[in-house]
Amino acid sequence: MQEQIIRDLEQALEGQLNFQEIDELLEKPKYDHLGDVAFPCFSLAKKLRKSPQIIAAEVAGKLQKKLYKDVQPVGGYINIYYKQENEINRILNRILNEQKNYGSKHAVNANVVIDFSSPNIAKPFSMGHLRSTVIGNALANLAEKNGFQAIRINHLGDWGTQFGKLIVAYKLWGDREAIASSPIEELLKIYVKFHEEAEKQPELNDLARQAFKGLEETDEEATELWKWFREVSLAEFTKVYEQLGISFDSYHGEAFYNDKMEPAIQELKEKGLLVESDGAYVVEVEDMPPCLITKKDGATLYATRDLAAAMYRWQEYEPAKFLYVVGNEQSLHFNQLFAVIQKMGYGWSERLMHVPFGMVLKDGKKMSTRKGKVVLLTDVLSETIEMAKKNIELKNPTLEEKEKIAEYVGVGAVIFNDLKNHRMNDIEFSIEQMLNFEGETGPYIQYTFARISSLLYRAQYRPGYMEFASLGEAAWPAILLLDEFPKTVEEAYDQADPSLVAKYALRLARAYNKYYAKIKVLADDEAKQQRLAFSCCVAIVLEEALRLLGMKAPKNM
């Protein structure tokens, strides 16, 4: 319906604004009595040399009122009221027909490469890794909903000078049996010890650099240790991904690109882009510090490996977009990388996009692995699942499959607590906030879905085409929200902002719960099947919104 309004306004304005400009100006009135959609005329005042009030009156008079219940010019706004009976039938029957495909776009023959999660080998999967993991997974789901083929890449941090530190630490203080028994915990312990000792003995850093250089030169002992660290770490990470319901198409980490960096460096040389700087080699980029490609000792850096990775991914997938879901502290790195690829003459540099996000803070400070100030994601998930179990035992002790549903609810609480925030905002870690199962939480939406599922089950409802002649005014706010879902899905992908879906799901759940509080859905009258069909539509969209966020929707809670 909004598209029809935009076309009508475009015609009434006689080309003064185009489709996109009108779309950006349209507003949802704060109060229902002010219409279903409003168009402000203030930006046209200077162009048309008329007051907004006069423009509103003139344009409102040109609109085809037969398509709308009413069109009213009020104080520089045009308030438009839909013909509810037409819209209700159109919206709800479309959802009943399309089911989970509602809001999906037709498949396009194009890939979207999404680089996300990417934890460092031999370090714990902490709350600090949560943001990239759940934001990236949601963006992959949104890309697929918008018709693309999502290529999920876990660019593991399995290379770099930190492995030199870990090798030195292992040789000095490592216990193979202890590490085999509790790999991540023990590896973190000796990694933290290295940094503590290096403050007193700076020469340890020199030993670490030498150890990493040996690893780059395929020293047998160093390589064997590295493979072991990687293997035990991946086994631990896999447990977390399974709990979160996340999978990847590629686990190619930094080490995978070792033999691909030299060709990239040679290409930079051949194109005259590599410049010597105090023994190191850099590429100069505009309005930024030079991008360091190799150090004085010839060692490579993140930029070298990311350059090789980007070139490999282009050859392998030819994606329409490359998304790098990495914290905002790496913005300079990605700006430099993209600029280098552009200077190399690759047009696909325009398809590269850094998707930055804020940090998870603890007591207002960044969590630091090297200082041991870290909260393990597995511990947080265990605690939220345990709390969900206690709530189930208290409120619904006879519930079947309690263990599975507690996991859905506990894990969902953690995911939603992250994704309801705009990704650029920092999040203060608070276990109490995550475990609050009221208000703006994932469990609130899951419970709304479960409530509707219970109603539909009790009534033995079977979806099918319906004439919604007497559904009632109380359902209208939720129906308007149902109509917004396809556009929300599109905008969330275009803006790389899953919080739009999370906030949408909250609004829809609230709107339905207000309806439920006013109306007896199972009352045995002529409108009962219409109420059930409407409720079914809400359940379909809530379940799909939760799926896009990476959450499960239990039918019982």
XYZ file of C-alpha atoms in Angstrom:
557
model
C 0.000 0.000 0.000
C 2.857 2.366 0.785
C 4.181 1.914 -2.759
C 0.770 2.977 -4.092
C 0.837 6.068 -1.869
C 4.338 6.981 -3.118
C 3.245 6.657 -6.749
C 0.142 8.779 -6.088
C 2.201 11.453 -4.315
C 4.789 11.415 -7.111
C 2.036 12.117 -9.629
C 0.355 14.750 -7.458
C 3.685 16.539 -6.914
C 4.259 16.622 -10.694
C 7.857 15.407 -10.478
C 9.047 17.760 -7.720
C 10.250 14.684 -5.775
C 11.137 11.215 -7.047
C 10.004 7.837 -5.672
C 12.986 7.391 -3.330
C 12.796 10.957 -1.966
C 9.106 10.542 -1.143
C 9.763 7.124 0.433
C 12.406 8.656 2.738
C 10.013 11.442 3.816
C 6.990 9.282 4.653
C 6.400 8.879 8.379
C 4.385 6.688 10.702
C 2.275 9.084 12.817
C 2.904 8.914 16.547
C -0.807 8.491 17.287
C -3.235 6.225 15.419
C -5.879 8.957 15.069
C -3.450 10.951 12.889
C -3.593 8.355 10.110
C -1.734 5.287 8.939
C 0.977 7.227 7.128
C 1.903 10.917 6.939
C 3.741 12.992 4.348
C 5.446 16.212 5.571
C 5.490 19.085 3.072
C 8.038 21.337 4.812
C 10.980 20.471 2.519
C 8.899 21.600 -0.484
C 8.148 25.071 0.876
C 11.315 26.737 -0.442
C 11.173 24.938 -3.783
C 7.502 25.783 -4.453
C 7.543 29.150 -2.639
C 4.429 28.279 -0.707
C 3.702 27.520 2.913
C 3.706 23.821 3.916
C 0.037 24.162 4.901
C -0.973 25.360 1.398
C 1.131 22.637 -0.282
C -0.452 19.972 1.952
C -3.956 21.178 1.075
C -3.233 21.286 -2.683
C -1.544 17.860 -2.845
C -4.184 16.205 -0.642
C -6.850 17.424 -3.057
C -5.111 15.704 -5.977
C -4.833 12.286 -4.358
C -7.301 9.652 -5.510
C -9.355 9.463 -2.340
C -11.268 6.453 -3.616
C -8.177 4.354 -2.810
C -8.089 5.589 0.772
C -10.515 5.850 3.641
C -9.553 9.512 4.125
C -6.851 12.077 3.240
C -6.482 15.094 5.538
C -4.071 18.071 5.322
C -3.111 19.006 8.900
C -0.484 21.647 9.769
C 1.882 20.998 6.856
C 1.300 17.236 6.885
C -0.873 15.061 4.665
C -2.391 12.358 6.878
C -3.544 9.312 4.930
C -5.942 6.674 6.269
C -6.129 3.260 4.625
C -9.329 1.435 3.751
C -8.808 -1.184 6.396
C -10.971 -3.965 4.989
C -9.062 -3.953 1.677
C -5.656 -3.879 3.348
C -6.478 -6.542 5.922
C -7.470 -9.035 3.237
C -4.460 -8.206 1.067
C -1.844 -8.396 3.851
C -3.098 -11.396 5.799
C -3.943 -13.571 2.797
C -0.532 -12.866 1.311
C 1.123 -14.111 4.525
C -1.160 -17.147 4.722
C -0.265 -17.966 1.131
C 3.495 -17.350 1.315
C 4.041 -18.612 4.886
C 7.781 -18.498 5.825
C 8.615 -17.099 2.354
C 6.797 -13.855 3.213
C 9.339 -11.039 2.875
C 11.703 -13.138 0.723
C 13.023 -11.778 -2.563
C 13.477 -13.838 -5.695
C 16.854 -15.587 -5.873
C 19.553 -13.735 -7.781
C 22.660 -15.330 -9.236
C 25.040 -13.515 -6.904
C 27.169 -14.356 -3.877
C 27.752 -12.318 -0.734
C 30.931 -13.213 1.148
C 30.629 -12.583 4.891
C 33.782 -12.732 7.024
C 32.700 -13.017 10.671
C 33.411 -14.506 14.093
C 37.111 -15.240 13.382
C 38.359 -16.056 16.891
C 42.064 -16.440 17.591
C 43.397 -19.959 17.897
C 44.532 -20.961 21.399
C 42.437 -18.239 23.014
C 39.049 -18.648 24.679
C 35.792 -17.905 22.875
C 34.834 -14.948 25.017
C 31.925 -12.528 25.191
C 34.159 -10.247 23.128
C 33.705 -12.626 20.165
C 29.936 -12.748 20.488
C 29.191 -9.566 18.556
C 30.975 -10.466 15.316
C 29.536 -13.988 15.498
C 25.851 -13.150 15.933
C 25.874 -9.991 13.777
C 27.613 -11.860 10.950
C 25.250 -14.817 11.177
C 22.199 -12.521 11.105
C 23.589 -10.667 8.065
C 24.143 -13.992 6.283
C 20.507 -14.936 6.983
C 19.336 -11.516 5.768
C 21.426 -11.799 2.593
C 19.709 -15.116 1.810
C 16.278 -13.652 2.606
C 17.069 -10.927 0.065
C 17.837 -13.500 -2.631
C 21.622 -13.805 -2.385
C 23.805 -16.849 -1.788
C 25.638 -16.197 1.495
C 29.196 -17.542 1.784
C 29.989 -17.735 5.525
C 33.721 -17.488 6.173
C 35.409 -17.961 9.545
C 38.759 -16.232 8.966
C 40.469 -17.824 11.958
C 43.258 -15.935 13.683
C 45.713 -18.787 13.269
C 48.859 -16.872 12.345
C 50.940 -13.957 13.552
C 53.423 -13.005 16.268
C 51.042 -14.167 19.026
C 51.928 -17.733 18.017
C 55.555 -16.959 18.565
C 54.599 -15.854 22.076
C 52.555 -18.982 22.647
C 55.337 -21.295 21.417
C 57.849 -19.616 23.752
C 55.335 -19.754 26.629
C 54.672 -23.441 26.005
C 58.373 -24.301 25.973
C 58.939 -22.409 29.221
C 55.836 -23.262 31.258
C 53.596 -25.605 29.248
C 52.308 -28.952 30.483
C 51.190 -31.162 27.580
C 48.906 -33.349 29.710
C 47.238 -30.345 31.315
C 46.667 -28.749 27.896
C 45.270 -31.996 26.467
C 42.849 -32.156 29.413
C 41.746 -28.498 29.336
C 43.231 -26.922 26.187
C 41.861 -23.397 26.048
C 42.103 -22.773 29.793
C 45.731 -23.927 29.946
C 46.804 -22.150 26.755
C 45.244 -18.923 28.031
C 47.062 -19.351 31.344
C 50.520 -19.568 29.737
C 49.656 -16.786 27.231
C 48.752 -14.429 30.085
C 51.894 -15.509 31.968
C 54.013 -14.631 28.912
C 52.756 -11.024 28.936
C 53.274 -10.714 32.675
C 56.845 -12.010 32.414
C 57.611 -9.978 29.278
C 57.023 -6.781 31.229
C 59.934 -7.836 33.494
C 61.961 -9.565 30.758
C 61.532 -7.673 27.437
C 63.892 -10.130 25.745
C 61.003 -12.630 25.739
C 59.407 -10.560 22.968
C 62.545 -11.037 20.843
C 62.335 -14.794 21.416
C 58.662 -14.709 20.368
C 59.500 -12.879 17.127
C 62.197 -15.450 16.378
C 59.773 -18.296 17.111
C 57.192 -16.883 14.711
C 59.850 -16.367 12.032
C 60.709 -20.053 12.469
C 57.038 -20.914 12.043
C 56.913 -18.899 8.812
C 59.954 -20.835 7.599
C 58.194 -24.152 8.429
C 60.387 -25.105 11.370
C 59.268 -28.664 12.199
C 58.805 -28.280 15.972
C 57.067 -24.901 15.677
C 54.748 -26.214 12.931
C 53.806 -29.284 14.968
C 52.930 -27.155 17.998
C 50.926 -24.731 15.834
C 48.879 -27.559 14.288
C 48.145 -28.949 17.739
C 47.075 -25.554 19.129
C 44.783 -25.091 16.099
C 43.215 -28.542 16.344
C 42.327 -28.371 20.050
C 41.048 -24.800 19.704
C 38.760 -25.614 16.767
C 37.268 -28.508 18.707
C 36.351 -26.091 21.524
C 35.007 -23.437 19.131
C 32.813 -26.007 17.379
C 30.973 -26.693 20.636
C 30.072 -22.989 20.901
C 28.959 -22.743 17.261
C 26.737 -25.797 17.647
C 25.107 -24.236 20.691
C 24.510 -20.996 18.782
C 23.236 -22.902 15.734
C 25.869 -21.350 13.454
C 27.802 -23.032 10.654
C 30.416 -21.899 8.128
C 31.268 -22.623 4.500
C 34.976 -22.024 5.061
C 37.387 -22.120 8.000
C 40.305 -20.794 5.948
C 42.257 -18.739 8.448
C 45.230 -16.467 8.026
C 47.655 -19.385 7.637
C 45.792 -20.581 4.528
C 47.076 -17.511 2.696
C 50.781 -18.046 3.440
C 51.555 -19.204 -0.101
C 49.255 -16.566 -1.597
C 50.902 -13.489 -0.071
C 54.048 -13.475 -2.233
C 52.097 -13.251 -5.535
C 50.127 -10.330 -4.066
C 53.361 -8.606 -2.977
C 54.890 -9.194 -6.426
C 51.839 -7.651 -8.072
C 52.212 -4.569 -5.893
C 55.857 -4.315 -6.986
C 55.038 -4.767 -10.674
C 52.400 -2.045 -10.487
C 54.866 0.330 -8.823
C 52.845 0.596 -5.640
C 55.324 -0.881 -3.133
C 57.573 1.708 -1.504
C 60.505 1.098 0.856
C 60.251 2.887 4.204
C 63.037 2.392 6.777
C 63.632 -1.151 5.562
C 59.925 -2.046 5.567
C 57.634 -1.966 2.527
C 54.431 0.052 2.370
C 51.764 1.219 -0.044
C 51.005 4.911 0.211
C 47.290 5.732 0.372
C 45.557 9.098 0.348
C 44.492 10.789 3.592
C 45.732 7.851 5.700
C 49.010 6.531 7.078
C 50.844 4.225 4.627
C 49.632 0.622 4.588
C 52.430 -1.604 5.933
C 52.870 -4.732 3.798
C 56.102 -6.269 5.178
C 58.209 -5.437 8.237
C 61.953 -4.791 8.249
C 62.649 -8.467 8.905
C 60.412 -9.469 6.009
C 57.581 -10.722 8.247
C 54.049 -10.261 6.921
C 51.163 -8.527 8.635
C 47.358 -8.568 8.820
C 47.197 -6.304 5.760
C 49.321 -8.724 3.695
C 47.142 -11.680 4.565
C 43.869 -9.778 4.152
C 45.000 -8.560 0.731
C 45.780 -12.127 -0.346
C 42.457 -13.300 1.140
C 40.430 -10.659 -0.734
C 42.077 -11.564 -4.044
C 41.477 -15.284 -3.427
C 37.819 -14.712 -2.521
C 37.236 -12.664 -5.647
C 38.667 -15.430 -7.829
C 36.760 -18.122 -5.925
C 33.319 -16.506 -5.509
C 33.107 -13.233 -7.550
C 30.770 -11.829 -4.873
C 28.407 -8.911 -5.256
C 29.544 -7.841 -1.782
C 32.381 -8.609 0.614
C 31.307 -7.941 4.213
C 33.926 -7.834 6.969
C 32.149 -8.014 10.342
C 34.975 -6.747 12.545
C 35.074 -4.291 15.478
C 35.233 -0.571 14.793
C 38.777 -0.349 16.225
C 39.896 -1.951 12.929
C 38.333 0.743 10.727
C 41.687 2.243 9.669
C 43.008 -1.195 8.717
C 40.070 -1.872 6.401
C 40.109 1.630 4.926
C 43.776 1.105 4.058
C 43.144 -2.379 2.655
C 40.274 -1.216 0.435
C 42.353 1.749 -0.782
C 45.268 -0.562 -1.708
C 42.946 -2.852 -3.713
C 41.492 0.197 -5.470
C 45.020 1.443 -6.333
C 45.760 -1.965 -7.818
C 43.045 -1.192 -10.353
C 40.419 -3.679 -9.229
C 36.887 -2.400 -9.801
C 35.545 -4.864 -7.263
C 37.127 -2.743 -4.528
C 33.780 -0.899 -4.480
C 32.108 -4.116 -3.303
C 34.208 -4.271 -0.139
C 32.438 -3.178 3.041
C 33.629 -3.057 6.618
C 30.721 -3.729 9.009
C 32.045 -2.253 12.277
C 30.526 -2.665 15.715
C 31.061 -1.474 19.270
C 32.643 -3.440 22.073
C 31.298 -5.573 24.874
C 32.516 -3.779 28.006
C 32.978 -5.078 31.512
C 32.848 -2.403 34.220
C 33.182 0.180 31.441
C 36.428 -1.336 30.108
C 37.326 -3.500 27.132
C 37.817 -7.172 27.918
C 41.462 -8.174 27.407
C 42.662 -11.731 26.774
C 46.301 -10.902 27.415
C 45.477 -9.570 30.883
C 43.158 -12.465 31.644
C 40.118 -10.175 31.981
C 37.728 -12.286 29.971
C 34.221 -13.703 30.379
C 33.785 -17.000 28.548
C 30.767 -17.211 26.247
C 30.241 -20.861 27.212
C 29.910 -19.829 30.879
C 27.354 -17.147 29.999
C 25.318 -19.566 27.851
C 25.395 -22.199 30.601
C 24.124 -19.673 33.127
C 21.295 -18.358 30.941
C 20.208 -21.905 30.071
C 20.226 -22.858 33.751
C 18.130 -19.809 34.616
C 15.678 -20.693 31.829
C 15.375 -24.206 33.312
C 14.540 -22.753 36.738
C 11.884 -20.489 35.214
C 10.329 -23.436 33.374
C 10.310 -25.570 36.538
C 8.624 -22.716 38.392
C 6.001 -21.764 35.800
C 5.454 -24.890 33.689
C 6.911 -27.965 35.438
C 5.020 -30.456 33.245
C 6.425 -29.011 29.990
C 7.812 -31.645 27.617
C 11.378 -31.366 26.294
C 12.328 -28.920 29.053
C 16.074 -29.273 28.403
C 15.782 -28.380 24.719
C 13.412 -25.467 25.285
C 15.604 -24.105 28.108
C 18.519 -24.084 25.654
C 16.440 -22.291 23.004
C 15.404 -19.654 25.550
C 18.789 -19.239 27.259
C 20.793 -19.000 24.047
C 18.120 -16.769 22.485
C 18.342 -14.382 25.448
C 22.077 -13.895 24.826
C 21.713 -13.449 21.057
C 18.794 -11.021 21.315
C 20.479 -8.972 24.054
C 23.213 -8.241 21.524
C 21.181 -7.805 18.341
C 18.513 -5.503 19.779
C 21.246 -2.843 19.987
C 22.511 -0.946 16.966
C 25.825 -2.587 16.146
C 27.848 0.624 16.592
C 26.820 0.964 20.241
C 29.061 -0.452 22.964
C 27.290 -2.964 25.210
C 27.946 -3.162 28.930
C 28.124 -6.812 29.902
C 25.517 -7.619 32.533
C 24.394 -11.151 33.263
C 21.429 -9.742 35.215
C 20.193 -7.852 32.145
C 20.467 -10.918 29.932
C 18.537 -12.966 32.456
C 15.690 -10.475 32.666
C 12.939 -12.376 30.870
C 10.550 -9.417 30.783
C 10.405 -6.411 28.479
C 12.791 -5.977 25.562
C 14.123 -9.523 25.531
C 14.271 -12.514 23.248
C 12.261 -14.691 25.643
C 9.433 -12.122 25.526
C 9.130 -12.607 21.752
C 9.554 -16.381 22.043
C 6.787 -16.480 24.663
C 4.463 -14.468 22.405
C 5.062 -16.982 19.602
C 4.485 -19.899 22.013
C 1.241 -18.317 23.254
C -0.099 -18.021 19.694
C 1.035 -21.561 18.864
C -0.904 -22.813 21.877
C -4.050 -20.970 20.747
C -3.796 -22.409 17.245
C -3.208 -25.925 18.590
C -6.153 -25.776 20.985
C -8.452 -24.548 18.206
C -7.008 -27.093 15.727
C -6.614 -24.229 13.249
C -5.634 -25.012 9.648
C -4.431 -22.041 7.563
C -6.198 -21.169 4.326
C -7.677 -18.242 2.381
C -9.948 -16.102 4.544
C -12.323 -13.170 4.062
C -11.555 -10.823 6.960
C -14.879 -9.008 7.085
C -15.253 -8.645 10.858
C -11.804 -8.905 12.437
C -12.180 -5.663 14.377
C -10.237 -2.443 14.934
C -8.026 -3.908 17.701
C -6.004 -5.970 15.197
C -5.192 -3.014 12.914
C -1.904 -1.812 14.556
C -0.421 -5.329 14.349
C -1.635 -5.761 10.750
C 0.138 -2.557 9.716
C 3.311 -3.940 11.317
C 2.900 -7.215 9.421
C 2.841 -5.181 6.210
C 6.180 -3.580 7.178
C 8.082 -6.864 7.465
C 9.346 -7.177 3.844
C 10.640 -3.604 3.878
C 12.262 -4.119 7.299
C 14.087 -7.204 5.993
C 15.325 -5.254 2.969
C 16.489 -2.260 5.020
C 18.209 -4.441 7.621
C 20.298 -6.042 4.881
C 20.991 -2.813 2.980
C 22.087 -1.049 6.182
C 23.840 -4.146 7.601
C 21.785 -3.605 10.750
C 20.091 -6.679 12.275
C 18.765 -4.521 15.131
C 16.034 -3.327 12.739
C 14.638 -6.875 12.714
C 15.029 -7.288 16.484
C 13.231 -4.016 17.204
C 10.558 -4.882 14.658
C 9.916 -8.232 16.369
C 9.526 -6.453 19.710
C 6.985 -4.000 18.248
C 4.991 -6.795 16.633
C 4.970 -8.896 19.826
C 3.802 -5.883 21.856
C 1.073 -5.044 19.337
C -0.244 -8.610 19.371
C -0.152 -8.844 23.175
C -2.221 -5.632 23.389
C -4.709 -7.231 21.015
C -4.735 -10.450 23.060
C -5.408 -8.499 26.247
C -8.523 -6.905 24.680
C -9.951 -9.710 22.562
C -10.944 -13.291 23.406
C -9.349 -15.057 20.466
C -11.039 -18.417 21.128
C -14.528 -16.967 21.725
C -16.949 -19.164 19.785
C -18.529 -16.695 17.325
C -18.556 -15.988 13.580
C -15.199 -14.117 13.692
C -13.268 -16.841 15.517
C -11.583 -18.246 12.374
C -10.593 -14.714 11.313
C -8.945 -14.077 14.685
C -7.104 -17.380 14.462
C -5.957 -16.641 10.910
C -4.678 -13.210 12.011
C -2.897 -14.796 14.987
C -1.351 -17.364 12.666
C 0.023 -14.556 10.477
C 1.657 -12.918 13.502
C 3.195 -16.262 14.495
C 4.579 -16.827 10.971
C 6.304 -13.444 10.934
C 7.597 -13.654 14.519
C 9.102 -17.080 13.851
C 10.779 -15.849 10.679
C 12.121 -12.717 12.406
C 13.623 -14.892 15.153
C 15.147 -17.218 12.547
C 16.796 -14.281 10.778
C 18.356 -13.266 14.095
C 19.646 -16.806 14.618
C 17.120 -17.773 17.306
C 14.737 -20.691 17.764
C 10.979 -20.283 18.265
C 9.665 -22.957 20.654
C 5.948 -23.737 20.338
C 5.698 -24.371 24.077
C 7.329 -22.551 26.986
